Amino acid sequence: MNESKICYEDRRENWIDSLRSRGYRLTEPRQVVIDVLAYSSRALNAAEIYDSARKKYSSLGLVSVYRTLEKLEELELIQKVHHPDGCQSYIAGFTGHQHLLLCNECGLTAFFEGDDLVPLIDNVSSDSGFDIQDHWLQFFGLCSNCKSV
Amino acid sequence: MNESKICYEDRRENWIDSLRSRGYRLTEPRQVVIDVLAYSSRALNAAEIYDSARKKYSSLGLVSVYRTLEKLEELELIQKVHHPDGCQSYIAGFTGHQHLLLCNECGLTAFFEGDDLVPLIDNVSSDSGFDIQDHWLQFFGLCSNCKSV
DNA sequence: GTGATTGCAAAGCGTTTGCACCGTA
DNA sequence: TACGGTGCAAACGCTTTGCAATCAC
C-alpha cells in the first residue's frame, strides 16, 4: 500500500506550489485549510475542516473553507469521497488510476491500484452494449488497527 | 444483461405486496410514486418523481414522495444511486449481488454481476491489512443507443 | 496601489418536521 | 371508527452569493 509512503510535508508544499502557479494567492485561511486536509488520513467534510482549522486560526470563516475546497478540487489535489451516508467529504488524492479503501470504524482512507478490472470491463461492455468510459470502485471494511480491537 | 428481462408490471405488483405485507396502507400518493419508479429505467431524484407523478395525481405533495421513498428504501425495493454530481437519486433494484452501469448521456441504468472481484479483494486485503466487508462498483459510459448518435 | 480574498449576513436549495385534516382498512 | 397517511407551512442544515473591508503581491 502507498498509505505509509505519503510524505505529508511534501504534499503540503506541492499544494501550495500548485495554487501559486495558478496565480492564486497564499493566504492564512487557505494555509490552515491545506494544513488540515493535506495531513489527514481520512476524508473530512467542510464542517470538520472548519472546526479543526479554527484551532490554528480562530477567525477563519466557514465560507473560506468552501472556497478553498473549490480551488483544491479544481486543481485536482483533492477529491470527493462518496460514502453510504453522505458524499460531501474530501480526501487528499489521486495520482494516476487509484481506488479508495475506507475503514468503516475510524474512517482511515487508503488507495490501491486496480488494473485487474480490464477483463471485467470488457465482459460487461460486450454483454451490455455500453461503451464504458469510467468507473468507480470503493472498498469498505476495517483497517488493521480497528479489526484487532 | 438483465435490463431487458425485467417485467415492470411484476415489479409494481411486488412492491405493492411488500408494502401491504408490512402493514403499510396503499394510498394514491404511494401508488403514483411507485408507478413512476417501478417503470423507470434510470435513477430519479425526489423532484423528478414529484413532477412525473403529479401528471397522474396533481394534488400529490413533495413530502409524500420523500416519505414513500423512505419506505421503499427501508423495504430494500429501491436503492440510492451515487453519481459524480449528486447522490440523492433512486433506482428500482437490487436482487443479489449486482453492480450499476450508468449511461452518462440518457441516464439509463443497468445492473451486472461482478463476481470477478474476489481475487482483487483478496489481493487488496492482504496488501493493506484491511478486512474488506463491502464494496461499491459502478461503471459509467454510453449505452448502446447513445453511443451510436 | 490594486485587485484577489476575506468574513459576515442573507439568500438559496433540498430535505425534514409539526400539525390538523383526510381516507384506508 | 381508528389511526396511518396526507398536504401545507415552517423549520432545518448545508452550501452559495452579495458586499464592504482587508490583505497579499
mmCIF file of C-alpha atoms (C1' of nucleotides) in Angstrom:
data_model
loop_
_atom_site.group_PDB
_atom_site.id
_atom_site.type_symbol
_atom_site.label_atom_id
_atom_site.label_comp_id
_atom_site.label_asym_id
_atom_site.label_seq_id
_atom_site.Cartn_x
_atom_site.Cartn_y
_atom_site.Cartn_z
ATOM 1 C CA MET A 1 0.000 0.000 0.000
ATOM 2 C CA ASN A 2 1.099 3.523 -0.566
ATOM 3 C CA GLU A 3 -0.572 4.920 2.533
ATOM 4 C CA SER A 4 2.626 4.736 4.519
ATOM 5 C CA LYS A 5 4.727 6.168 1.722
ATOM 6 C CA ILE A 6 2.951 9.514 1.577
ATOM 7 C CA CYS A 7 5.038 12.394 2.827
ATOM 8 C CA TYR A 8 2.536 14.826 4.207
ATOM 9 C CA GLU A 9 5.007 17.676 4.228
ATOM 10 C CA ASP A 10 5.696 17.184 0.520
ATOM 11 C CA ARG A 11 2.005 17.139 -0.178
ATOM 12 C CA ARG A 12 1.502 20.388 1.643
ATOM 13 C CA GLU A 13 4.342 22.048 -0.308
ATOM 14 C CA ASN A 14 3.046 20.649 -3.551
ATOM 15 C CA TRP A 15 -0.446 22.023 -2.977
ATOM 16 C CA ILE A 16 0.885 25.450 -2.120
ATOM 17 C CA ASP A 17 3.060 25.469 -5.231
ATOM 18 C CA SER A 18 0.091 24.440 -7.348
ATOM 19 C CA LEU A 19 -2.045 27.252 -6.008
ATOM 20 C CA ARG A 20 0.718 29.786 -6.552
ATOM 21 C CA SER A 21 1.479 28.642 -10.063
ATOM 22 C CA ARG A 22 -2.153 29.101 -10.956
ATOM 23 C CA GLY A 23 -1.962 32.680 -9.751
ATOM 24 C CA TYR A 24 -3.880 32.109 -6.544
ATOM 25 C CA ARG A 25 -2.651 33.970 -3.505
ATOM 26 C CA LEU A 26 -1.455 32.195 -0.425
ATOM 27 C CA THR A 27 -3.496 33.492 2.486
ATOM 28 C CA GLU A 28 -3.742 32.344 6.053
ATOM 29 C CA PRO A 29 -7.267 30.878 5.648
ATOM 30 C CA ARG A 30 -6.018 28.817 2.729
ATOM 31 C CA GLN A 31 -2.949 27.694 4.605
ATOM 32 C CA VAL A 32 -4.835 26.368 7.592
ATOM 33 C CA VAL A 33 -7.335 24.522 5.423
ATOM 34 C CA ILE A 34 -4.483 22.965 3.480
ATOM 35 C CA ASP A 35 -2.723 22.014 6.688
ATOM 36 C CA VAL A 36 -5.759 20.126 7.893
ATOM 37 C CA LEU A 37 -6.525 18.277 4.688
ATOM 38 C CA ALA A 38 -3.014 17.567 3.484
ATOM 39 C CA TYR A 39 -2.182 15.836 6.757
ATOM 40 C CA SER A 40 -5.414 13.904 7.126
ATOM 41 C CA SER A 41 -5.594 10.183 6.548
ATOM 42 C CA ARG A 42 -9.343 10.227 6.405
ATOM 43 C CA ALA A 43 -11.966 12.093 4.432
ATOM 44 C CA LEU A 44 -13.260 15.266 6.063
ATOM 45 C CA ASN A 45 -16.277 17.413 5.331
ATOM 46 C CA ALA A 46 -16.388 21.205 5.363
ATOM 47 C CA ALA A 47 -17.544 21.445 8.971
ATOM 48 C CA GLU A 48 -14.838 19.090 10.234
ATOM 49 C CA ILE A 49 -12.176 21.034 8.389
ATOM 50 C CA TYR A 50 -13.593 24.268 9.750
ATOM 51 C CA ASP A 51 -13.542 23.039 13.351
ATOM 52 C CA SER A 52 -10.060 21.694 13.038
ATOM 53 C CA ALA A 53 -8.595 24.668 11.191
ATOM 54 C CA ARG A 54 -10.053 27.203 13.614
ATOM 55 C CA LYS A 55 -7.806 25.805 16.324
ATOM 56 C CA LYS A 56 -4.920 27.315 14.410
ATOM 57 C CA TYR A 57 -6.675 30.381 13.076
ATOM 58 C CA SER A 58 -9.772 31.242 15.034
ATOM 59 C CA SER A 59 -11.101 33.981 12.798
ATOM 60 C CA LEU A 60 -11.435 31.596 9.861
ATOM 61 C CA GLY A 61 -14.841 31.697 8.198
ATOM 62 C CA LEU A 62 -16.668 28.602 7.055
ATOM 63 C CA VAL A 63 -17.118 30.273 3.692
ATOM 64 C CA SER A 64 -13.371 30.270 3.138
ATOM 65 C CA VAL A 65 -13.291 26.557 3.755
ATOM 66 C CA TYR A 66 -15.809 26.018 0.974
ATOM 67 C CA ARG A 67 -13.960 28.361 -1.358
ATOM 68 C CA THR A 68 -10.617 26.702 -0.680
ATOM 69 C CA LEU A 69 -12.102 23.248 -1.235
ATOM 70 C CA GLU A 70 -13.421 24.509 -4.561
ATOM 71 C CA LYS A 71 -9.933 25.569 -5.635
ATOM 72 C CA LEU A 72 -8.243 22.389 -4.447
ATOM 73 C CA GLU A 73 -10.795 20.253 -6.237
ATOM 74 C CA GLU A 74 -10.428 22.309 -9.399
ATOM 75 C CA LEU A 75 -6.671 21.710 -9.264
ATOM 76 C CA GLU A 76 -7.365 18.011 -8.704
ATOM 77 C CA LEU A 77 -5.440 18.000 -5.454
ATOM 78 C CA ILE A 78 -8.369 16.602 -3.515
ATOM 79 C CA GLN A 79 -11.374 14.509 -4.431
ATOM 80 C CA LYS A 80 -14.863 13.949 -3.125
ATOM 81 C CA VAL A 81 -15.437 10.718 -1.275
ATOM 82 C CA HIS A 82 -18.803 9.043 -1.691
ATOM 83 C CA HIS A 83 -19.999 7.178 1.326
ATOM 84 C CA PRO A 84 -23.300 5.392 2.017
ATOM 85 C CA ASP A 85 -24.338 8.160 4.366
ATOM 86 C CA GLY A 86 -23.087 11.262 2.642
ATOM 87 C CA CYS A 87 -20.897 12.262 -0.227
ATOM 88 C CA GLN A 88 -19.573 15.675 0.676
ATOM 89 C CA SER A 89 -16.320 14.838 2.291
ATOM 90 C CA TYR A 90 -12.907 15.292 0.781
ATOM 91 C CA ILE A 91 -9.638 13.428 0.845
ATOM 92 C CA ALA A 92 -6.220 14.345 -0.452
ATOM 93 C CA GLY A 93 -5.704 12.416 -3.511
ATOM 94 C CA PHE A 94 -5.256 10.831 -6.527
ATOM 95 C CA THR A 95 -2.341 10.418 -8.740
ATOM 96 C CA GLY A 96 -2.904 8.034 -11.584
ATOM 97 C CA HIS A 97 -5.595 5.432 -11.521
ATOM 98 C CA GLN A 98 -6.343 4.555 -7.946
ATOM 99 C CA HIS A 99 -9.300 3.385 -5.953
ATOM 100 C CA LEU A 100 -10.428 4.008 -2.419
ATOM 101 C CA LEU A 101 -10.388 1.768 0.597
ATOM 102 C CA LEU A 102 -12.289 3.079 3.614
ATOM 103 C CA CYS A 103 -12.363 1.950 7.217
ATOM 104 C CA ASN A 104 -15.940 1.799 8.492
ATOM 105 C CA GLU A 105 -14.757 2.330 12.019
ATOM 106 C CA CYS A 106 -12.157 5.111 12.067
ATOM 107 C CA GLY A 107 -12.526 6.447 8.538
ATOM 108 C CA LEU A 108 -8.932 5.781 7.559
ATOM 109 C CA THR A 109 -8.663 6.069 3.809
ATOM 110 C CA ALA A 110 -6.136 4.338 1.614
ATOM 111 C CA PHE A 111 -5.711 3.935 -2.105
ATOM 112 C CA PHE A 112 -4.985 0.904 -4.186
ATOM 113 C CA GLU A 113 -4.294 0.223 -7.837
ATOM 114 C CA GLY A 114 -6.966 -1.708 -9.658
ATOM 115 C CA ASP A 115 -5.848 -2.623 -13.137
ATOM 116 C CA ASP A 116 -7.398 -6.056 -12.782
ATOM 117 C CA LEU A 117 -10.729 -4.557 -13.802
ATOM 118 C CA VAL A 118 -9.917 -4.563 -17.516
ATOM 119 C CA PRO A 119 -11.258 -8.054 -18.294
ATOM 120 C CA LEU A 120 -14.416 -7.380 -16.300
ATOM 121 C CA ILE A 121 -14.945 -4.123 -18.168
ATOM 122 C CA ASP A 122 -14.517 -5.920 -21.470
ATOM 123 C CA ASN A 123 -17.078 -8.521 -20.485
ATOM 124 C CA VAL A 124 -19.630 -6.017 -19.288
ATOM 125 C CA SER A 125 -19.080 -3.869 -22.379
ATOM 126 C CA SER A 126 -19.807 -6.645 -24.795
ATOM 127 C CA ASP A 127 -22.734 -8.014 -22.781
ATOM 128 C CA SER A 128 -24.421 -4.677 -22.325
ATOM 129 C CA GLY A 129 -23.502 -2.810 -25.486
ATOM 130 C CA PHE A 130 -22.274 0.042 -23.316
ATOM 131 C CA ASP A 131 -19.167 1.989 -24.187
ATOM 132 C CA ILE A 132 -17.672 2.091 -20.701
ATOM 133 C CA GLN A 133 -15.676 5.259 -20.143
ATOM 134 C CA ASP A 134 -15.145 5.468 -16.449
ATOM 135 C CA HIS A 135 -15.594 3.524 -13.257
ATOM 136 C CA TRP A 136 -15.796 3.863 -9.547
ATOM 137 C CA LEU A 137 -14.556 1.249 -7.175
ATOM 138 C CA GLN A 138 -14.510 1.597 -3.428
ATOM 139 C CA PHE A 139 -13.952 -0.995 -0.746
ATOM 140 C CA PHE A 140 -15.267 -0.720 2.785
ATOM 141 C CA GLY A 141 -14.113 -2.627 5.805
ATOM 142 C CA LEU A 142 -11.965 -2.480 8.885
ATOM 143 C CA CYS A 143 -8.393 -1.264 8.832
ATOM 144 C CA SER A 144 -5.677 -3.295 10.518
ATOM 145 C CA ASN A 145 -5.944 -1.290 13.725
ATOM 146 C CA CYS A 146 -9.699 -1.403 14.039
ATOM 147 C CA LYS A 147 -10.165 -5.067 13.163
ATOM 148 C CA SER A 148 -7.985 -6.210 16.032
ATOM 149 C CA VAL A 149 -9.989 -4.319 18.650
ATOM 150 C CA MET B 1 -27.812 -8.209 -19.221
ATOM 151 C CA ASN B 2 -30.948 -8.417 -17.176
ATOM 152 C CA GLU B 3 -32.225 -4.969 -18.160
ATOM 153 C CA SER B 4 -34.462 -6.432 -20.847
ATOM 154 C CA LYS B 5 -35.722 -9.232 -18.638
ATOM 155 C CA ILE B 6 -37.336 -7.008 -16.057
ATOM 156 C CA CYS B 7 -41.089 -7.102 -16.072
ATOM 157 C CA TYR B 8 -42.145 -3.717 -14.837
ATOM 158 C CA GLU B 9 -45.681 -4.815 -14.116
ATOM 159 C CA ASP B 10 -44.421 -7.624 -11.875
ATOM 160 C CA ARG B 11 -42.167 -5.199 -10.092
ATOM 161 C CA ARG B 12 -45.044 -2.838 -9.404
ATOM 162 C CA GLU B 13 -47.171 -5.685 -8.015
ATOM 163 C CA ASN B 14 -44.293 -6.951 -5.941
ATOM 164 C CA TRP B 15 -43.681 -3.554 -4.354
ATOM 165 C CA ILE B 16 -47.351 -3.107 -3.524
ATOM 166 C CA ASP B 17 -47.476 -6.565 -1.945
ATOM 167 C CA SER B 18 -44.362 -5.794 0.086
ATOM 168 C CA LEU B 19 -45.857 -2.585 1.416
ATOM 169 C CA ARG B 20 -49.124 -4.321 2.285
ATOM 170 C CA SER B 21 -47.440 -7.240 3.995
ATOM 171 C CA ARG B 22 -45.555 -4.837 6.205
ATOM 172 C CA GLY B 23 -48.834 -3.287 7.255
ATOM 173 C CA TYR B 24 -48.473 -0.115 5.202
ATOM 174 C CA ARG B 25 -51.580 1.199 3.549
ATOM 175 C CA LEU B 26 -51.896 1.549 -0.164
ATOM 176 C CA THR B 27 -52.807 5.154 -0.869
ATOM 177 C CA GLU B 28 -52.984 7.084 -4.097
ATOM 178 C CA PRO B 29 -49.821 9.130 -3.388
ATOM 179 C CA ARG B 30 -47.897 5.919 -2.823
ATOM 180 C CA GLN B 31 -49.327 4.319 -5.930
ATOM 181 C CA VAL B 32 -48.305 7.125 -8.246
ATOM 182 C CA VAL B 33 -44.795 7.280 -6.796
ATOM 183 C CA ILE B 34 -44.460 3.528 -7.238
ATOM 184 C CA ASP B 35 -45.765 3.756 -10.778
ATOM 185 C CA VAL B 36 -43.084 6.264 -11.683
ATOM 186 C CA LEU B 37 -40.140 4.481 -10.075
ATOM 187 C CA ALA B 38 -41.070 0.896 -10.811
ATOM 188 C CA TYR B 39 -41.284 1.650 -14.512
ATOM 189 C CA SER B 40 -38.187 3.825 -14.764
ATOM 190 C CA SER B 41 -35.011 2.582 -16.404
ATOM 191 C CA ARG B 42 -32.999 5.417 -14.952
ATOM 192 C CA ALA B 43 -32.366 6.816 -11.496
ATOM 193 C CA LEU B 44 -34.690 9.637 -10.450
ATOM 194 C CA ASN B 45 -34.484 12.131 -7.625
ATOM 195 C CA ALA B 46 -37.363 13.311 -5.455
ATOM 196 C CA ALA B 47 -38.151 16.335 -7.612
ATOM 197 C CA GLU B 48 -38.204 14.325 -10.830
ATOM 198 C CA ILE B 49 -40.511 11.749 -9.282
ATOM 199 C CA TYR B 50 -42.721 14.529 -7.961
ATOM 200 C CA ASP B 51 -43.023 16.219 -11.364
ATOM 201 C CA SER B 52 -43.727 12.987 -13.108
ATOM 202 C CA ALA B 53 -46.187 11.635 -10.559
ATOM 203 C CA ARG B 54 -48.194 14.848 -10.427
ATOM 204 C CA LYS B 55 -49.253 14.287 -14.012
ATOM 205 C CA LYS B 56 -51.314 11.385 -12.746
ATOM 206 C CA TYR B 57 -52.276 12.834 -9.379
ATOM 207 C CA SER B 58 -51.941 16.577 -9.284
ATOM 208 C CA SER B 59 -52.588 17.096 -5.597
ATOM 209 C CA LEU B 60 -49.575 14.992 -4.647
ATOM 210 C CA GLY B 61 -47.252 16.678 -2.159
ATOM 211 C CA LEU B 62 -43.495 16.557 -2.410
ATOM 212 C CA VAL B 63 -43.412 15.430 1.190
ATOM 213 C CA SER B 64 -45.237 12.245 0.296
ATOM 214 C CA VAL B 65 -42.616 11.489 -2.308
ATOM 215 C CA TYR B 66 -39.918 11.670 0.346
ATOM 216 C CA ARG B 67 -41.929 9.584 2.753
ATOM 217 C CA THR B 68 -42.667 6.934 0.148
ATOM 218 C CA LEU B 69 -39.007 6.782 -0.885
ATOM 219 C CA GLU B 70 -38.154 6.235 2.755
ATOM 220 C CA LYS B 71 -40.472 3.240 2.938
ATOM 221 C CA LEU B 72 -39.324 1.728 -0.335
ATOM 222 C CA GLU B 73 -35.701 2.059 0.689
ATOM 223 C CA GLU B 74 -36.408 0.529 4.076
ATOM 224 C CA LEU B 75 -38.005 -2.454 2.317
ATOM 225 C CA GLU B 76 -34.948 -2.645 0.038
ATOM 226 C CA LEU B 77 -37.063 -2.253 -3.065
ATOM 227 C CA ILE B 78 -35.077 0.726 -4.271
ATOM 228 C CA GLN B 79 -31.521 1.929 -3.727
ATOM 229 C CA LYS B 80 -29.682 5.219 -3.802
ATOM 230 C CA VAL B 81 -27.511 5.849 -6.806
ATOM 231 C CA HIS B 82 -24.289 7.779 -6.282
ATOM 232 C CA HIS B 83 -23.267 9.917 -9.194
ATOM 233 C CA PRO B 84 -20.373 12.367 -9.599
ATOM 234 C CA ASP B 85 -22.773 15.270 -9.411
ATOM 235 C CA GLY B 86 -25.236 14.153 -6.789
ATOM 236 C CA CYS B 87 -26.146 11.118 -4.806
ATOM 237 C CA GLN B 88 -29.787 11.528 -3.995
ATOM 238 C CA SER B 89 -31.441 9.702 -6.821
ATOM 239 C CA TYR B 90 -33.098 6.326 -6.630
ATOM 240 C CA ILE B 91 -33.422 3.335 -8.875
ATOM 241 C CA ALA B 92 -35.520 0.215 -8.598
ATOM 242 C CA GLY B 93 -33.304 -2.537 -7.679
ATOM 243 C CA PHE B 94 -31.193 -4.960 -6.412
ATOM 244 C CA THR B 95 -31.588 -8.613 -6.064
ATOM 245 C CA GLY B 96 -28.436 -10.431 -5.098
ATOM 246 C CA HIS B 97 -25.025 -9.040 -5.686
ATOM 247 C CA GLN B 98 -25.211 -6.637 -8.571
ATOM 248 C CA HIS B 99 -23.421 -3.529 -9.695
ATOM 249 C CA LEU B 100 -24.564 -0.476 -11.573
ATOM 250 C CA LEU B 101 -23.880 0.606 -15.109
ATOM 251 C CA LEU B 102 -24.963 4.165 -15.909
ATOM 252 C CA CYS B 103 -25.292 5.980 -19.210
ATOM 253 C CA ASN B 104 -23.716 9.438 -18.986
ATOM 254 C CA GLU B 105 -25.994 10.689 -21.711
ATOM 255 C CA CYS B 106 -29.534 9.453 -21.061
ATOM 256 C CA GLY B 107 -29.119 8.098 -17.546
ATOM 257 C CA LEU B 108 -30.179 4.568 -18.459
ATOM 258 C CA THR B 109 -29.236 2.283 -15.601
ATOM 259 C CA ALA B 110 -28.471 -1.394 -15.855
ATOM 260 C CA PHE B 111 -27.102 -3.982 -13.484
ATOM 261 C CA PHE B 112 -24.411 -6.527 -13.930
ATOM 262 C CA GLU B 113 -22.969 -9.351 -11.876
ATOM 263 C CA GLY B 114 -19.421 -8.853 -10.712
ATOM 264 C CA ASP B 115 -18.084 -11.952 -9.039
ATOM 265 C CA ASP B 116 -14.718 -11.468 -10.724
ATOM 266 C CA LEU B 117 -13.748 -9.082 -7.943
ATOM 267 C CA VAL B 118 -12.864 -11.827 -5.477
ATOM 268 C CA PRO B 119 -9.177 -12.156 -6.426
ATOM 269 C CA LEU B 120 -8.755 -8.376 -6.401
ATOM 270 C CA ILE B 121 -10.357 -8.170 -2.974
ATOM 271 C CA ASP B 122 -8.026 -10.884 -1.709
ATOM 272 C CA ASN B 123 -5.003 -9.028 -3.009
ATOM 273 C CA VAL B 124 -6.027 -5.691 -1.578
ATOM 274 C CA SER B 125 -6.892 -7.322 1.741
ATOM 275 C CA SER B 126 -3.510 -8.875 2.207
ATOM 276 C CA ASP B 127 -1.616 -5.823 0.948
ATOM 277 C CA SER B 128 -3.477 -3.366 3.128
ATOM 278 C CA GLY B 129 -4.285 -5.382 6.212
ATOM 279 C CA PHE B 130 -7.916 -4.336 5.827
ATOM 280 C CA ASP B 131 -10.757 -6.717 6.497
ATOM 281 C CA ILE B 132 -12.854 -5.851 3.442
ATOM 282 C CA GLN B 133 -16.554 -6.215 4.153
ATOM 283 C CA ASP B 134 -18.278 -4.468 1.338
ATOM 284 C CA HIS B 135 -17.655 -2.826 -1.999
ATOM 285 C CA TRP B 136 -19.120 -0.440 -4.484
ATOM 286 C CA LEU B 137 -18.567 -0.757 -8.170
ATOM 287 C CA GLN B 138 -20.164 1.457 -10.767
ATOM 288 C CA PHE B 139 -19.385 1.849 -14.445
ATOM 289 C CA PHE B 140 -20.135 4.971 -16.435
ATOM 290 C CA GLY B 141 -20.312 5.305 -20.177
ATOM 291 C CA LEU B 142 -22.657 5.444 -23.130
ATOM 292 C CA CYS B 143 -25.455 2.970 -23.637
ATOM 293 C CA SER B 144 -25.898 1.293 -26.996
ATOM 294 C CA ASN B 145 -28.430 3.872 -28.138
ATOM 295 C CA CYS B 146 -26.457 6.927 -27.112
ATOM 296 C CA LYS B 147 -23.077 5.791 -28.399
ATOM 297 C CA SER B 148 -24.347 5.448 -31.964
ATOM 298 C CA VAL B 149 -25.664 9.014 -32.129
ATOM 299 C "C1'" DG C 1 -1.794 50.561 -5.046
ATOM 300 C "C1'" DT C 2 -4.890 47.289 -6.762
ATOM 301 C "C1'" DG C 3 -7.377 43.556 -7.288
ATOM 302 C "C1'" DA C 4 -7.952 38.992 -5.239
ATOM 303 C "C1'" DT C 5 -9.641 37.243 -0.940
ATOM 304 C "C1'" DT C 6 -11.897 37.604 3.291
ATOM 305 C "C1'" DG C 7 -15.838 37.223 6.957
ATOM 306 C "C1'" DC C 8 -20.392 38.442 7.724
ATOM 307 C "C1'" DA C 9 -25.142 38.230 6.814
ATOM 308 C "C1'" DA C 10 -28.600 36.857 3.974
ATOM 309 C "C1'" DA C 11 -30.356 34.073 0.456
ATOM 310 C "C1'" DG C 12 -30.895 29.613 -1.606
ATOM 311 C "C1'" DC C 13 -31.829 24.877 -2.006
ATOM 312 C "C1'" DG C 14 -33.204 20.271 -0.870
ATOM 313 C "C1'" DT C 15 -34.999 17.760 2.943
ATOM 314 C "C1'" DT C 16 -37.435 17.029 7.372
ATOM 315 C "C1'" DT C 17 -40.844 18.057 10.972
ATOM 316 C "C1'" DG C 18 -45.349 19.747 13.334
ATOM 317 C "C1'" DC C 19 -49.897 19.732 12.756
ATOM 318 C "C1'" DA C 20 -54.808 19.456 11.695
ATOM 319 C "C1'" DC C 21 -57.466 17.115 8.261
ATOM 320 C "C1'" DC C 22 -58.441 13.043 5.464
ATOM 321 C "C1'" DG C 23 -59.142 8.280 3.801
ATOM 322 C "C1'" DT C 24 -57.846 3.296 4.099
ATOM 323 C "C1'" DA C 25 -58.623 -0.838 6.273
ATOM 324 C "C1'" DT D 1 -64.268 4.001 13.780
ATOM 325 C "C1'" DA D 2 -59.376 4.246 14.492
ATOM 326 C "C1'" DC D 3 -55.261 5.626 13.275
ATOM 327 C "C1'" DG D 4 -51.917 5.654 9.425
ATOM 328 C "C1'" DG D 5 -51.189 8.831 5.873
ATOM 329 C "C1'" DT D 6 -51.707 13.358 3.734
ATOM 330 C "C1'" DG D 7 -50.581 18.309 2.241
ATOM 331 C "C1'" DC D 8 -49.341 22.628 3.893
ATOM 332 C "C1'" DA D 9 -46.265 25.676 6.106
ATOM 333 C "C1'" DA D 10 -42.481 26.309 8.754
ATOM 334 C "C1'" DA D 11 -38.084 24.786 10.314
ATOM 335 C "C1'" DC D 12 -33.809 22.898 9.310
ATOM 336 C "C1'" DG D 13 -28.903 22.094 7.767
ATOM 337 C "C1'" DC D 14 -25.721 22.719 4.425
ATOM 338 C "C1'" DT D 15 -23.938 25.494 0.709
ATOM 339 C "C1'" DT D 16 -23.696 29.669 -2.130
ATOM 340 C "C1'" DT D 17 -23.922 34.644 -3.031
ATOM 341 C "C1'" DG D 18 -23.625 39.932 -2.312
ATOM 342 C "C1'" DC D 19 -20.934 43.131 -0.266
ATOM 343 C "C1'" DA D 20 -17.725 46.247 2.030
ATOM 344 C "C1'" DA D 21 -13.406 45.724 4.415
ATOM 345 C "C1'" DT D 22 -8.855 43.642 4.194
ATOM 346 C "C1'" DC D 23 -4.503 41.845 2.776
ATOM 347 C "C1'" DA D 24 -1.050 39.515 -0.483
ATOM 348 C "C1'" DC D 25 1.534 40.635 -4.171
#
